[in-house]
XYZ file of C-alpha atoms in Angstrom:
650
model
C -97.530 116.593 65.444
C -95.052 117.026 61.524
C -92.634 118.660 64.134
C -92.707 115.602 66.632
C -92.386 113.158 63.745
C -89.615 114.803 62.357
C -88.455 114.816 66.122
C -88.485 111.194 66.552
C -86.020 110.334 63.110
C -83.078 109.689 63.551
C -80.923 113.098 62.605
C -78.886 111.080 59.263
C -81.885 110.677 58.031
C -83.909 113.793 58.029
C -84.618 116.131 55.271
C -83.340 113.708 52.480
C -83.967 110.644 53.675
C -87.384 110.436 55.420
C -89.713 113.088 54.992
C -93.638 113.395 55.786
C -95.000 111.214 53.211
C -94.064 108.739 56.127
C -96.637 109.564 57.938
C -96.091 107.869 61.566
C -92.939 107.819 64.341
C -93.386 104.447 63.994
C -92.505 104.060 60.328
C -89.644 106.021 60.238
C -88.109 104.447 63.471
C -88.711 101.118 61.707
C -86.761 102.312 58.251
C -83.898 103.920 60.449
C -83.249 100.853 62.032
C -83.620 99.295 58.828
C -80.793 101.284 57.119
C -78.564 100.385 60.475
C -78.638 96.826 59.197
C -79.151 97.373 55.528
C -75.645 98.771 56.079
C -74.328 96.519 57.589
C -74.316 94.416 54.921
C -73.073 96.193 52.594
C -70.082 95.159 53.896
C -66.765 97.286 52.984
C -68.899 98.418 49.681
C -67.464 101.794 50.058
C -71.586 102.441 48.845
C -74.222 104.514 52.060
C -77.894 103.295 51.674
C -80.876 106.582 51.350
C -84.077 105.883 51.884
C -85.696 108.128 49.457
C -89.158 108.897 49.391
C -89.426 110.602 46.504
C -88.430 108.474 44.547
C -90.877 105.373 42.944
C -87.907 102.888 42.280
C -84.004 102.011 43.992
C -81.018 104.714 42.234
C -77.456 105.000 43.029
C -76.224 108.193 43.527
C -72.487 107.727 41.598
C -71.624 111.042 43.080
C -72.338 111.055 46.493
C -72.147 107.229 46.434
C -75.240 106.299 47.799
C -77.860 103.910 47.513
C -81.645 105.307 47.149
C -84.243 102.805 48.109
C -88.098 103.482 47.577
C -90.021 102.476 50.240
C -92.741 102.758 48.514
C -91.661 99.961 46.346
C -92.326 98.137 49.995
C -95.225 99.392 51.491
C -97.468 99.049 48.804
C -96.862 95.235 49.335
C -99.661 93.314 51.274
C -97.393 91.452 53.788
C -96.607 91.606 57.160
C -93.790 94.192 59.347
C -91.184 90.777 59.837
C -92.647 89.895 55.545
C -91.587 93.294 54.208
C -88.803 93.629 56.717
C -87.181 90.332 54.592
C -88.066 91.600 51.609
C -85.837 95.386 51.901
C -83.400 93.323 52.842
C -83.733 90.783 50.629
C -83.700 94.125 47.500
C -80.552 95.472 49.514
C -78.906 91.896 48.821
C -79.361 92.628 45.415
C -77.195 95.375 45.977
C -74.559 93.689 47.255
C -74.095 91.386 45.032
C -73.828 93.578 42.434
C -71.365 96.309 44.475
C -69.327 93.230 44.914
C -68.409 92.703 41.787
C -70.624 95.209 39.394
C -68.550 94.004 35.716
C -68.882 90.534 36.876
C -73.298 91.314 37.020
C -73.113 93.371 34.239
C -72.055 90.520 32.131
C -74.868 88.770 32.476
C -76.766 91.693 30.706
C -74.579 91.081 27.585
C -75.233 87.833 27.454
C -79.267 88.174 27.812
C -78.677 90.555 25.157
C -77.199 88.139 23.027
C -79.203 85.299 24.052
C -81.915 87.846 22.873
C -80.821 88.787 19.533
C -79.734 85.868 18.170
C -83.642 84.618 18.160
C -86.012 85.535 15.769
C -88.228 87.986 16.321
C -91.211 86.200 17.198
C -89.685 84.785 20.147
C -87.400 87.386 21.087
C -89.033 89.008 24.001
C -89.693 85.776 25.246
C -86.644 84.220 25.293
C -85.374 87.318 27.024
C -88.189 86.530 29.909
C -86.692 82.762 30.187
C -83.151 84.002 31.069
C -83.928 87.044 32.903
C -86.438 84.261 35.450
C -83.175 81.713 35.181
C -80.764 84.314 36.528
C -82.780 85.770 38.969
C -83.996 82.673 40.982
C -80.276 81.354 41.492
C -79.451 85.792 42.528
C -81.930 85.082 44.850
C -81.184 81.878 46.558
C -77.881 83.545 47.291
C -79.071 86.805 48.436
C -81.409 85.024 51.019
C -78.469 83.395 52.337
C -76.777 87.053 52.616
C -79.782 88.329 54.221
C -79.543 85.215 56.747
C -75.754 85.829 57.471
C -76.519 89.195 58.167
C -79.607 89.775 59.781
C -79.313 87.649 63.787
C -83.298 88.880 63.426
C -83.691 85.430 60.689
C -80.951 83.679 62.559
C -83.515 82.804 65.516
C -84.244 79.200 65.741
C -88.133 79.814 66.979
C -90.372 78.833 65.039
C -92.176 82.249 62.885
C -89.267 84.340 63.480
C -87.849 84.222 59.308
C -90.607 85.089 57.155
C -88.857 82.993 53.903
C -90.810 79.930 54.043
C -94.581 81.480 53.859
C -93.886 84.213 51.578
C -92.700 81.581 48.940
C -95.341 79.277 49.847
C -97.496 82.288 48.524
C -95.095 83.204 45.596
C -93.834 80.233 44.044
C -96.788 78.245 42.704
C -96.088 73.999 43.396
C -98.041 73.080 40.153
C -96.423 73.741 37.116
C -97.448 70.963 34.475
C -98.246 71.774 30.895
C -95.835 74.965 31.564
C -92.667 76.090 30.322
C -90.415 73.744 30.860
C -87.469 75.993 31.775
C -90.017 77.870 33.818
C -91.247 74.783 35.883
C -87.185 73.658 35.882
C -86.840 77.297 37.550
C -89.140 77.439 39.793
C -89.544 73.663 41.042
C -85.582 74.435 42.083
C -86.411 77.555 43.886
C -89.128 76.358 45.324
C -87.217 73.200 46.978
C -84.380 75.154 48.081
C -86.078 77.891 49.717
C -88.568 75.376 51.439
C -86.832 71.914 51.324
C -89.621 69.790 51.827
C -92.228 71.428 49.685
C -94.985 69.650 47.293
C -93.870 70.163 43.468
C -96.291 68.942 40.931
C -93.995 68.984 37.498
C -93.516 66.677 34.240
C -92.571 64.124 34.643
C -88.996 64.868 32.721
C -87.756 67.681 34.570
C -88.895 65.744 37.415
C -86.664 62.341 36.374
C -83.588 65.562 35.330
C -84.045 66.940 39.405
C -84.215 64.181 40.989
C -81.393 62.094 39.107
C -78.409 62.196 41.581
C -75.830 65.216 40.155
C -72.413 64.945 40.811
C -69.827 68.074 41.017
C -66.420 67.905 41.277
C -66.400 64.016 42.321
C -69.099 64.369 44.701
C -72.481 62.730 44.193
C -75.458 65.043 45.120
C -78.506 62.715 45.851
C -80.667 65.301 43.447
C -80.320 68.111 41.980
C -82.544 69.758 44.515
C -79.574 69.107 46.629
C -76.429 70.460 44.623
C -78.420 73.605 44.174
C -78.520 74.352 47.664
C -74.810 74.975 47.511
C -76.021 78.285 45.588
C -77.528 79.218 49.552
C -73.915 80.402 51.006
C -73.532 83.671 51.718
C -69.823 83.721 51.762
C -69.700 82.686 47.514
C -67.831 84.775 45.850
C -69.792 85.601 42.821
C -67.613 85.272 40.487
C -67.736 81.839 41.547
C -71.479 82.155 41.728
C -71.460 82.538 38.257
C -68.527 79.924 37.095
C -70.066 77.583 39.058
C -74.141 78.209 38.181
C -72.882 78.472 34.375
C -71.271 74.993 34.224
C -74.027 73.593 36.284
C -77.100 74.700 36.276
C -77.031 76.683 32.755
C -77.089 73.701 30.611
C -80.059 71.598 32.030
C -81.822 75.496 31.181
C -80.881 75.783 27.697
C -81.689 71.962 27.043
C -85.209 72.644 28.674
C -85.639 75.717 26.608
C -84.436 74.942 23.659
C -86.764 72.001 23.565
C -89.895 74.206 24.136
C -88.359 76.727 21.464
C -89.308 73.922 19.230
C -92.376 73.256 21.003
C -93.590 76.696 20.359
C -94.120 77.037 24.316
C -91.919 79.057 24.998
C -94.319 82.068 24.037
C -96.638 80.452 27.143
C -96.654 83.957 29.294
C -95.524 82.493 32.632
C -95.597 84.747 36.361
C -92.650 86.529 37.410
C -91.564 83.544 40.477
C -89.903 86.253 43.000
C -91.024 88.458 46.014
C -92.073 91.132 44.460
C -88.810 92.523 44.498
C -86.710 94.717 41.668
C -85.919 92.390 38.773
C -81.598 92.230 39.148
C -81.713 92.247 35.618
C -84.027 95.426 34.956
C -82.721 98.621 33.059
C -82.093 100.338 35.835
C -79.779 98.067 37.976
C -77.983 97.685 35.023
C -78.063 101.110 35.144
C -76.530 101.287 38.909
C -74.240 98.838 38.536
C -72.541 101.458 35.319
C -72.909 104.207 37.617
C -71.171 102.390 40.951
C -67.814 101.455 38.222
C -67.781 104.765 36.976
C -67.899 105.918 40.593
C -65.092 103.999 41.674
C -62.625 105.033 38.610
C -59.792 107.816 39.089
C -57.083 108.467 36.618
C -56.987 105.206 35.676
C -60.025 104.577 34.425
C -60.175 107.306 32.407
C -57.233 106.705 30.385
C -58.628 103.267 29.987
C -62.016 103.988 28.683
C -59.671 106.108 26.422
C -57.335 103.489 24.875
C -60.857 101.359 24.444
C -61.466 104.339 21.991
C -58.719 103.893 20.290
C -59.048 99.452 20.376
C -62.633 99.928 18.973
C -61.133 102.475 16.819
C -58.705 100.286 15.099
C -60.214 97.215 15.121
C -63.731 98.959 13.033
C -61.196 100.554 10.395
C -59.721 95.954 10.178
C -63.500 95.398 9.284
C -65.170 94.433 12.403
C -68.144 94.326 13.509
C -69.580 96.192 16.798
C -70.986 93.032 18.367
C -67.173 91.986 17.387
C -65.455 94.938 18.949
C -67.486 94.976 22.148
C -66.413 90.951 22.389
C -62.547 92.171 22.213
C -63.189 94.585 24.522
C -64.492 91.982 27.252
C -61.375 89.192 26.492
C -59.197 92.070 27.033
C -60.320 93.290 30.036
C -61.164 89.470 31.967
C -56.673 89.709 31.195
C -55.655 92.747 32.174
C -55.681 91.121 35.728
C -53.006 88.234 34.449
C -51.275 90.104 31.863
C -48.531 92.298 33.766
C -46.964 88.598 35.519
C -47.178 86.775 32.128
C -44.647 89.073 30.198
C -42.708 88.873 33.131
C -42.975 85.511 33.162
C -41.570 85.351 29.653
C -39.496 87.732 30.424
C -38.032 85.241 33.287
C -38.289 82.235 30.083
C -35.776 83.213 27.850
C -32.313 84.559 29.515
C -29.891 87.148 28.390
C -26.529 86.131 27.726
C -23.281 88.973 27.678
C -20.373 88.010 24.831
C -17.286 88.621 25.819
C -14.065 90.417 24.071
C -10.851 88.674 25.608
C -7.743 90.502 25.518
C -4.070 90.209 27.291
C -3.412 92.893 28.506
C -0.077 93.816 30.992
C 1.091 95.920 33.761
C -0.690 93.375 36.893
C 1.586 91.640 40.005
C 0.737 87.974 38.763
C -0.159 86.240 35.519
C 0.910 83.726 33.177
C 3.848 85.276 31.406
C 6.652 87.930 31.723
C 5.308 91.054 29.584
C 9.471 91.855 27.981
C 7.888 95.959 27.794
C 7.573 96.433 31.189
C 10.029 94.627 32.689
C 12.384 96.765 31.212
C 10.830 100.240 32.095
C 10.669 98.532 35.630
C 14.248 97.204 35.423
C 15.199 100.116 38.234
C 13.007 98.915 40.474
C 14.351 95.152 40.145
C 16.929 95.780 42.511
C 15.735 98.445 45.458
C 11.292 97.566 45.158
C 10.420 94.305 43.693
C 7.466 93.547 45.559
C 5.911 97.203 43.965
C 6.980 95.490 40.323
C 3.854 95.490 37.181
C 5.087 92.903 35.035
C 2.852 89.801 34.232
C 0.139 89.911 31.617
C -3.668 88.699 31.860
C -6.849 88.190 29.643
C -8.980 89.832 30.687
C -12.814 90.290 29.299
C -15.285 93.045 28.993
C -18.575 92.646 27.676
C -19.313 93.746 24.138
C -23.264 92.285 23.744
C -25.713 90.366 24.846
C -27.906 87.525 23.290
C -30.723 86.243 23.915
C -31.380 82.356 24.348
C -33.207 80.555 22.705
C -33.994 83.254 20.577
C -37.008 81.673 18.702
C -40.156 80.403 20.712
C -41.870 77.968 18.941
C -45.578 78.841 20.495
C -48.606 76.038 19.941
C -52.063 76.123 21.566
C -54.253 72.779 20.793
C -58.803 74.364 21.770
C -60.939 71.737 22.689
C -63.651 73.241 19.420
C -65.909 69.887 20.686
C -70.149 70.320 21.179
C -69.029 69.712 24.439
C -67.652 73.252 24.995
C -70.129 75.671 25.890
C -69.761 79.329 25.463
C -69.061 79.824 28.654
C -65.656 77.066 28.453
C -65.151 78.939 25.085
C -65.232 82.514 26.417
C -62.100 81.128 28.921
C -60.844 79.926 26.381
C -60.517 82.994 24.512
C -59.103 84.799 27.437
C -57.120 82.737 28.478
C -55.425 82.146 24.631
C -55.603 86.039 24.230
C -53.967 86.510 27.684
C -50.482 84.265 26.843
C -50.241 85.511 23.256
C -50.443 88.878 23.424
C -47.713 88.913 26.632
C -44.884 87.076 24.113
C -45.665 89.566 21.436
C -45.306 92.364 24.222
C -41.651 90.278 25.194
C -40.972 90.345 22.471
C -41.737 94.373 21.631
C -40.016 95.431 24.873
C -36.857 93.613 23.918
C -36.992 95.130 20.399
C -36.752 98.137 21.682
C -34.120 97.381 23.650
C -31.961 96.022 20.740
C -32.097 99.146 18.581
C -29.398 99.754 20.448
C -27.094 97.202 18.763
C -24.172 97.348 20.542
C -26.293 96.485 23.616
C -28.528 93.862 21.674
C -27.047 91.366 19.249
C -30.301 89.917 18.649
C -34.115 89.607 20.068
C -37.032 87.430 19.682
C -38.279 85.081 17.101
C -42.196 84.222 17.993
C -43.608 81.154 15.581
C -47.429 80.808 16.154
C -50.226 78.084 15.511
C -53.654 78.019 17.505
C -54.305 74.999 16.051
C -59.032 73.335 16.731
C -59.953 70.500 17.015
C -62.999 67.456 17.259
C -63.537 65.352 14.720
C -60.937 66.792 12.823
C -58.404 69.711 13.483
C -57.401 73.069 11.136
C -55.189 76.623 11.843
C -57.505 79.566 13.703
C -54.621 81.917 13.845
C -53.757 81.831 9.209
C -50.571 82.642 8.688
C -49.108 84.173 5.614
C -47.282 82.142 3.330
C -43.251 83.230 4.019
C -44.617 83.470 8.049
C -45.102 79.070 7.037
C -42.260 79.092 4.912
C -39.975 81.089 7.654
C -41.393 79.939 11.183
C -42.085 83.260 12.135
C -44.768 85.335 12.586
C -44.713 89.389 11.673
C -45.726 91.408 14.769
C -45.509 94.414 13.266
C -47.503 93.342 9.529
C -50.503 95.846 9.743
C -52.935 92.771 9.620
C -51.158 91.088 12.221
C -53.600 91.131 14.548
C -56.951 91.237 12.346
C -55.109 87.508 12.022
C -55.208 87.079 15.658
C -58.911 88.400 16.533
C -60.067 86.667 13.739
C -58.852 83.283 15.986
C -60.421 83.983 18.811
C -63.451 85.365 17.563
C -63.890 81.131 16.165
C -63.415 79.686 18.571
C -66.361 80.750 20.376
C -68.270 79.713 17.682
C -66.415 76.878 15.742
C -68.022 73.210 16.515
C -66.210 70.767 15.174
C -68.163 67.408 17.057
C -66.300 65.052 19.104
C -63.291 65.270 21.021
C -60.188 64.225 19.376
C -56.845 65.943 19.889
C -54.545 63.855 18.476
C -55.210 65.473 15.360
C -54.147 68.758 16.225
C -51.330 66.943 18.529
C -50.448 65.674 14.822
C -50.504 69.155 13.381
C -47.971 70.557 15.549
C -45.646 67.341 16.229
C -45.041 67.325 12.581
C -43.714 70.409 12.657
C -42.205 70.691 15.072
C -39.992 67.579 13.764
C -38.770 68.997 10.733
C -35.635 69.158 10.865
C -34.521 72.647 10.936
C -36.572 72.538 13.745
C -35.521 69.957 15.679
C -31.483 70.573 15.127
C -32.602 74.825 16.572
C -34.241 72.687 19.248
C -31.054 71.027 20.270
C -27.906 73.651 19.975
C -31.049 75.406 22.403
C -31.685 78.162 19.725
C -34.919 77.035 19.870
C -37.651 76.063 22.616
C -40.900 74.669 21.905
C -44.218 75.130 23.852
C -47.175 72.939 23.609
C -50.124 73.814 25.275
C -53.737 72.448 24.937
C -56.991 73.448 26.632
C -59.969 70.677 26.726
C -62.944 70.072 28.231
C -63.304 66.888 28.286
C -60.982 63.366 27.815
C -59.982 62.466 24.418
C -61.511 59.389 22.213
C -57.955 59.000 20.513
C -56.674 58.060 24.338
C -54.118 56.107 22.583
C -52.370 57.524 19.872
C -52.705 61.059 22.320
C -50.520 59.752 24.677
C -47.668 57.712 22.264
C -47.386 61.518 20.711
C -47.287 63.705 23.784
C -44.819 60.963 24.999
C -42.735 61.094 21.932
C -42.882 65.449 22.312
C -41.349 64.914 25.967
C -38.874 62.873 24.893
C -37.429 65.790 22.249
C -35.234 68.080 23.792
C -36.582 71.867 23.784
C -40.409 70.519 24.453
C -42.644 71.442 27.034
C -46.163 70.030 26.987
C -48.682 71.352 29.507
C -52.578 69.926 29.090
C -55.067 71.838 30.811
C -58.854 70.093 31.752
C -61.005 72.419 32.012
C -64.184 71.141 34.650
C -67.599 70.812 33.739
C -69.932 67.807 33.483
C -68.737 65.531 30.315
C -71.837 65.419 27.667
C -71.794 62.345 25.552
C -71.330 64.234 21.668
C -74.406 62.498 19.299
C -75.168 63.447 15.920
C -78.255 65.585 15.604
C -81.916 63.694 15.696
C -84.659 64.416 13.089
C -88.538 65.053 15.374
C -90.912 63.345 13.645
C -93.406 64.914 14.527
C -92.210 68.583 13.382
C -89.025 67.101 10.846
C -87.642 69.904 12.642
C -83.562 68.770 13.679
C -83.052 68.016 17.714
C -80.503 67.111 19.404
C -79.924 64.685 21.769
C -80.696 65.698 25.046
C -76.542 65.318 25.763
C -75.869 61.949 27.943
C -73.520 62.705 31.423
C -71.028 60.449 31.281
C -68.151 59.028 33.861
C -64.683 60.865 34.047
C -62.668 57.735 33.359
C -59.085 59.056 33.963
C -57.749 58.840 30.431
C -56.992 62.822 30.268
C -54.375 61.545 33.167
C -53.158 58.909 31.716
C -52.628 61.500 28.044
C -51.052 63.846 30.063
C -49.484 62.286 33.713
C -47.717 64.860 35.871
C -47.766 67.488 32.949
C -52.348 67.571 33.100
C -53.130 70.155 34.779
C -56.950 69.844 36.570
C -59.198 73.111 37.251
C -61.571 72.992 39.484
C -62.980 75.883 38.839
C -63.037 77.244 35.284
C -62.654 81.268 36.022
C -59.292 79.622 37.440
C -57.752 79.495 33.573
C -55.968 82.242 32.762
C -54.640 81.680 36.696
C -52.850 78.495 35.857
C -51.668 79.839 32.568
C -48.975 81.927 34.897
C -48.527 78.092 37.049
C -47.410 76.274 33.796
C -45.810 79.157 32.529
C -43.225 78.924 36.025
C -43.873 75.177 35.598
C -42.388 75.789 32.034
C -39.880 78.451 33.587
C -38.473 75.536 35.895
C -37.828 72.666 33.480
C -36.066 74.555 31.277
C -33.757 75.282 33.579
C -33.259 71.748 34.835
C -32.638 71.057 31.125
C -30.037 73.437 30.574
């Protein structure tokens, strides 16, 4: 009987893949078919799929580049065969998400770890559970879309062909009243998206948030429930999925979680709301993601890891903490895709002009004048072969050196650090600021190396850098030395230059400056640009000034900001751009005091409609992003636009 069972199994699954712990031929055949469809679900990930009855969980073999599935986790569930199929493919769906972009997937673990470590010891475990619960809900929604799009069996219209409604009816509670607010939010969203007509019972304040109209990218959805169905999209790239999640659902979840922490409800034990699968935030899945990343790396990957080690060591010596260095490494990694392009664009932004030396030479058949000396020497030919005479003078030139124009750039980046700038917007801002600043620094270093040969290059590029954070006031984030401020030129070779720059970039994440009054920052920048010596350099095209503002909201100083922007554009050699990061706009409100506990709390931010003030201030010089993940790429477009503007002004 054993031999008959094994003979019925597909040869590619024999031995390692399915052994006699699968008791029947039918069971073996069922898993063979599941593997075939599962492989299709993984698409072009480059990873294989293998059933291994000897393991008790899911794992990844990075040597063979295979995902290993344990049948015991499926067979142990009290489910029908159709439900088991759905659960099996549900697991493969998570692996498809992971394989698509391990870096993006693994960022979630860092966020959860960070949020839990920020909490007091007595709530740390509960905070971690809450965040895992949140991500599991939305990953499950997207996962099920992948399952049903890539498996024809679940696309049939007849009743009973798709087991999802019944599974979520059993596994997700309909009545969550009185429980933690964050859990009510998670459960209600999952239940209503997976079961559109399902009934949910939740506290009135949670229901109000979920049932009121929700505006996203200018489109009004009937409710947040309706909007949340946009995550049920198999074609949604993981980066875009996470960006959308962080801009929409996460702020709501965080506000409910903060209330649960304040009231102590966060400590209540809640039932997991999944299909009994391995939590996508589990340690095993994280290990799999890291293995997948390693399996994709070649020599370049090893070189990058060595470079990361050197960078980490250098920053540790500069006094940065491990968690700060980890954040810095992530900023560098995420800026890598656009960094070379930005360096190339800066190269085009600065033009190289040859300096020529003119001298008069004789011996030409025509020219501006006759050389008497040459005429005397060639006199014998004057009568016999006059057409061969070479007796004229000409002015000729040759390049003796090169110069860069302009020879100085004043780069000012104004950064919105108001209360409405959440962690994700700030992280994107950090990456964009790093990419634009360090690409310019890299170009200067490249030019400085070229200028070592003084005969070829008479001068390189000077950089004046300002990073200005603004809220209800404005302050310099990048601290220039006294000499740098006086000369308005930073020393990129000073021992502490990178240390000061990284301190400024890290401050973007943790500095809350209140409201959105960008006129404060623009005025600081304008004041320095309008110094007489700077105006003279701009007028003579020896210098150029580039100003970039990054904000998520509409300024409270619209009239003054617009006046400053127009004044800056009126100065020859000044190029100013505004970037509007997308996301819900919230009213910046002062803290309240909770009358019951005496604890400080915040208003639930009021969502406000856009008024068009950003466009009024920046006009054609304003860039509105549809997706926060496009901020780095927007910097590329802005630099391209600046090149075009410079050429048209020249």
